Amino acid sequence: MAPVKFEQALARLETIVSELEKGDLSLDDSLRIFEEGIKLSKTCLKMLDDAERKVEILIQDKDGRKRLRALSMEEDEDEPAHST
């Protein structure tokens, strides 16, 4: 089975939440999709954690120190792209 993309997992998770909120499912079906939702939630959290680690690695300076700072949208649009 191919790895699921974040957007696909999140969309399915949103569908599951909607189905559970309706309250039309049997107990067995509710438990089945609830379990699927928990698995998808964990998958999404792992993907977000992995992405955060990659971003932190990419913003390290040449000495390996992280240069974390808030980035506003205006700042991002005004600055030209930097190549390293």
Short mmCIF file of N, CA and C in Angstrom, two decimals:
data_model
loop_
_atom_site.label_atom_id
_atom_site.label_comp_id
_atom_site.label_asym_id
_atom_site.label_seq_id
_atom_site.Cartn_x
_atom_site.Cartn_y
_atom_site.Cartn_z
N MET A 1 0.84 -1.19 0.00
CA MET A 1 0.00 0.00 0.00
C MET A 1 0.88 1.25 0.00
N ALA A 2 0.58 2.19 -0.89
CA ALA A 2 1.37 3.41 -1.01
C ALA A 2 1.16 4.29 0.22
N PRO A 3 2.20 5.03 0.60
CA PRO A 3 2.05 5.91 1.76
C PRO A 3 0.98 6.98 1.48
N VAL A 4 0.22 7.28 2.50
CA VAL A 4 -0.84 8.27 2.37
C VAL A 4 -0.24 9.67 2.49
N LYS A 5 -0.75 10.60 1.70
CA LYS A 5 -0.30 11.99 1.78
C LYS A 5 -1.04 12.69 2.90
N PHE A 6 -0.41 13.72 3.45
CA PHE A 6 -1.00 14.45 4.57
C PHE A 6 -2.39 14.97 4.22
N GLU A 7 -2.51 15.58 3.07
CA GLU A 7 -3.79 16.17 2.67
C GLU A 7 -4.88 15.12 2.56
N GLN A 8 -4.53 13.95 2.04
CA GLN A 8 -5.50 12.86 1.93
C GLN A 8 -5.92 12.36 3.31
N ALA A 9 -4.96 12.20 4.19
CA ALA A 9 -5.25 11.73 5.54
C ALA A 9 -6.13 12.73 6.28
N LEU A 10 -5.82 14.01 6.14
CA LEU A 10 -6.60 15.04 6.81
C LEU A 10 -8.02 15.11 6.25
N ALA A 11 -8.16 14.98 4.94
CA ALA A 11 -9.50 15.00 4.33
C ALA A 11 -10.33 13.82 4.83
N ARG A 12 -9.73 12.64 4.90
CA ARG A 12 -10.45 11.47 5.40
C ARG A 12 -10.81 11.66 6.87
N LEU A 13 -9.90 12.22 7.64
CA LEU A 13 -10.17 12.47 9.05
C LEU A 13 -11.35 13.43 9.22
N GLU A 14 -11.41 14.46 8.40
CA GLU A 14 -12.54 15.40 8.45
C GLU A 14 -13.85 14.70 8.09
N THR A 15 -13.80 13.79 7.12
CA THR A 15 -14.99 13.02 6.75
C THR A 15 -15.45 12.15 7.91
N ILE A 16 -14.51 11.51 8.56
CA ILE A 16 -14.83 10.65 9.71
C ILE A 16 -15.49 11.47 10.81
N VAL A 17 -14.93 12.63 11.10
CA VAL A 17 -15.51 13.49 12.14
C VAL A 17 -16.95 13.85 11.78
N SER A 18 -17.18 14.21 10.53
CA SER A 18 -18.54 14.55 10.10
C SER A 18 -19.50 13.38 10.25
N GLU A 19 -19.04 12.19 9.86
CA GLU A 19 -19.88 11.00 9.97
C GLU A 19 -20.22 10.69 11.43
N LEU A 20 -19.24 10.82 12.30
CA LEU A 20 -19.48 10.56 13.72
C LEU A 20 -20.40 11.62 14.33
N GLU A 21 -20.25 12.87 13.91
CA GLU A 21 -21.09 13.94 14.46
C GLU A 21 -22.56 13.78 14.07
N LYS A 22 -22.82 13.19 12.91
CA LYS A 22 -24.20 12.98 12.47
C LYS A 22 -24.93 12.03 13.41
N GLY A 23 -24.22 11.04 13.91
CA GLY A 23 -24.82 10.09 14.84
C GLY A 23 -25.71 9.04 14.18
N ASP A 24 -25.60 8.87 12.87
CA ASP A 24 -26.44 7.92 12.14
C ASP A 24 -25.86 6.51 12.08
N LEU A 25 -24.62 6.33 12.48
CA LEU A 25 -23.96 5.04 12.34
C LEU A 25 -24.28 4.12 13.51
N SER A 26 -24.18 2.83 13.23
CA SER A 26 -24.34 1.85 14.31
C SER A 26 -23.12 1.95 15.23
N LEU A 27 -23.24 1.35 16.39
CA LEU A 27 -22.12 1.37 17.33
C LEU A 27 -20.89 0.72 16.72
N ASP A 28 -21.07 -0.42 16.07
CA ASP A 28 -19.93 -1.11 15.45
C ASP A 28 -19.26 -0.25 14.38
N ASP A 29 -20.07 0.37 13.52
CA ASP A 29 -19.51 1.22 12.47
C ASP A 29 -18.84 2.45 13.08
N SER A 30 -19.44 3.01 14.11
CA SER A 30 -18.85 4.17 14.79
C SER A 30 -17.49 3.82 15.38
N LEU A 31 -17.40 2.68 16.03
CA LEU A 31 -16.12 2.26 16.61
C LEU A 31 -15.08 1.99 15.54
N ARG A 32 -15.52 1.39 14.44
CA ARG A 32 -14.59 1.08 13.34
C ARG A 32 -13.99 2.35 12.75
N ILE A 33 -14.85 3.34 12.45
CA ILE A 33 -14.29 4.55 11.85
C ILE A 33 -13.60 5.44 12.89
N PHE A 34 -14.01 5.33 14.15
CA PHE A 34 -13.30 6.05 15.21
C PHE A 34 -11.86 5.54 15.29
N GLU A 35 -11.70 4.23 15.23
CA GLU A 35 -10.36 3.64 15.25
C GLU A 35 -9.54 4.11 14.05
N GLU A 36 -10.17 4.14 12.88
CA GLU A 36 -9.50 4.63 11.68
C GLU A 36 -9.08 6.09 11.88
N GLY A 37 -9.96 6.88 12.48
CA GLY A 37 -9.66 8.28 12.73
C GLY A 37 -8.48 8.47 13.67
N ILE A 38 -8.42 7.65 14.71
CA ILE A 38 -7.28 7.73 15.64
C ILE A 38 -5.98 7.42 14.91
N LYS A 39 -5.99 6.40 14.07
CA LYS A 39 -4.78 6.04 13.31
C LYS A 39 -4.38 7.18 12.37
N LEU A 40 -5.38 7.77 11.69
CA LEU A 40 -5.09 8.88 10.79
C LEU A 40 -4.56 10.09 11.55
N SER A 41 -5.12 10.35 12.72
CA SER A 41 -4.66 11.45 13.55
C SER A 41 -3.20 11.27 13.93
N LYS A 42 -2.83 10.07 14.33
CA LYS A 42 -1.43 9.79 14.68
C LYS A 42 -0.53 9.94 13.46
N THR A 43 -1.01 9.49 12.31
CA THR A 43 -0.25 9.62 11.07
C THR A 43 -0.01 11.09 10.74
N CYS A 44 -1.06 11.90 10.83
CA CYS A 44 -0.94 13.33 10.55
C CYS A 44 0.02 14.01 11.52
N LEU A 45 -0.08 13.69 12.79
CA LEU A 45 0.83 14.27 13.78
C LEU A 45 2.28 13.91 13.50
N LYS A 46 2.52 12.67 13.11
CA LYS A 46 3.88 12.25 12.79
C LYS A 46 4.41 13.01 11.57
N MET A 47 3.56 13.16 10.56
CA MET A 47 3.96 13.90 9.36
C MET A 47 4.29 15.35 9.70
N LEU A 48 3.49 15.97 10.55
CA LEU A 48 3.75 17.35 10.96
C LEU A 48 5.03 17.46 11.77
N ASP A 49 5.27 16.52 12.67
CA ASP A 49 6.51 16.51 13.45
C ASP A 49 7.72 16.35 12.54
N ASP A 50 7.63 15.44 11.57
CA ASP A 50 8.72 15.23 10.61
C ASP A 50 8.99 16.50 9.80
N ALA A 51 7.92 17.16 9.36
CA ALA A 51 8.07 18.39 8.59
C ALA A 51 8.72 19.48 9.44
N GLU A 52 8.32 19.57 10.70
CA GLU A 52 8.91 20.57 11.60
C GLU A 52 10.40 20.32 11.77
N ARG A 53 10.80 19.06 11.93
CA ARG A 53 12.23 18.75 12.07
C ARG A 53 13.00 19.13 10.81
N LYS A 54 12.42 18.87 9.65
CA LYS A 54 13.08 19.22 8.39
C LYS A 54 13.27 20.73 8.29
N VAL A 55 12.25 21.49 8.67
CA VAL A 55 12.35 22.95 8.62
C VAL A 55 13.44 23.42 9.57
N GLU A 56 13.50 22.86 10.76
CA GLU A 56 14.54 23.25 11.72
C GLU A 56 15.93 22.96 11.17
N ILE A 57 16.10 21.85 10.50
CA ILE A 57 17.39 21.52 9.90
C ILE A 57 17.74 22.52 8.81
N LEU A 58 16.76 22.87 8.00
CA LEU A 58 17.00 23.78 6.89
C LEU A 58 17.34 25.19 7.33
N ILE A 59 16.93 25.59 8.53
CA ILE A 59 17.20 26.96 8.96
C ILE A 59 18.39 27.06 9.91
N GLN A 60 19.17 26.01 10.03
CA GLN A 60 20.38 26.08 10.86
C GLN A 60 21.42 26.93 10.14
N ASP A 61 22.22 27.66 10.94
CA ASP A 61 23.28 28.44 10.32
C ASP A 61 24.49 27.54 10.07
N LYS A 62 25.55 28.11 9.53
CA LYS A 62 26.71 27.30 9.15
C LYS A 62 27.39 26.63 10.33
N ASP A 63 27.18 27.13 11.55
CA ASP A 63 27.75 26.52 12.75
C ASP A 63 26.82 25.50 13.38
N GLY A 64 25.69 25.24 12.74
CA GLY A 64 24.76 24.25 13.26
C GLY A 64 23.77 24.79 14.27
N ARG A 65 23.85 26.10 14.55
CA ARG A 65 22.90 26.71 15.49
C ARG A 65 21.61 27.05 14.75
N LYS A 66 20.51 26.80 15.43
CA LYS A 66 19.22 27.11 14.82
C LYS A 66 18.96 28.60 14.92
N ARG A 67 18.47 29.16 13.85
CA ARG A 67 18.14 30.58 13.82
C ARG A 67 16.62 30.71 13.72
N LEU A 68 15.94 30.36 14.77
CA LEU A 68 14.48 30.42 14.76
C LEU A 68 14.00 31.83 15.03
N ARG A 69 13.08 32.28 14.21
CA ARG A 69 12.45 33.57 14.43
C ARG A 69 11.10 33.55 13.74
N ALA A 70 10.23 34.40 14.19
CA ALA A 70 8.91 34.48 13.58
C ALA A 70 9.05 35.08 12.19
N LEU A 71 8.29 34.58 11.26
CA LEU A 71 8.32 35.07 9.89
C LEU A 71 6.92 35.54 9.54
N SER A 72 6.80 36.82 9.26
CA SER A 72 5.49 37.34 8.88
C SER A 72 5.30 37.18 7.38
N MET A 73 4.08 37.18 6.93
CA MET A 73 3.80 37.02 5.51
C MET A 73 4.37 38.20 4.71
N GLU A 74 4.32 39.42 5.24
CA GLU A 74 4.86 40.58 4.53
C GLU A 74 6.36 40.43 4.35
N GLU A 75 7.02 39.95 5.38
CA GLU A 75 8.46 39.76 5.36
C GLU A 75 8.83 38.74 4.29
N ASP A 76 8.07 37.68 4.19
CA ASP A 76 8.32 36.62 3.22
C ASP A 76 8.16 37.14 1.80
N GLU A 77 7.18 37.98 1.56
CA GLU A 77 6.92 38.50 0.22
C GLU A 77 7.96 39.54 -0.18
N ASP A 78 8.48 40.32 0.78
CA ASP A 78 9.41 41.40 0.49
C ASP A 78 10.83 40.91 0.24
N GLU A 79 11.21 39.80 0.85
CA GLU A 79 12.58 39.32 0.75
C GLU A 79 12.76 38.44 -0.48
N PRO A 80 13.86 38.66 -1.22
CA PRO A 80 14.14 37.76 -2.34
C PRO A 80 14.56 36.39 -1.83
N ALA A 81 14.41 35.40 -2.66
CA ALA A 81 14.79 34.04 -2.27
C ALA A 81 16.30 33.97 -2.12
N HIS A 82 16.76 33.28 -1.08
CA HIS A 82 18.19 33.10 -0.83
C HIS A 82 18.60 31.71 -1.27
N SER A 83 19.74 31.61 -1.91
CA SER A 83 20.27 30.28 -2.21
C SER A 83 21.47 30.04 -1.33
N THR A 84 21.59 28.80 -0.82
CA THR A 84 22.69 28.49 0.09
C THR A 84 23.69 27.59 -0.54
#
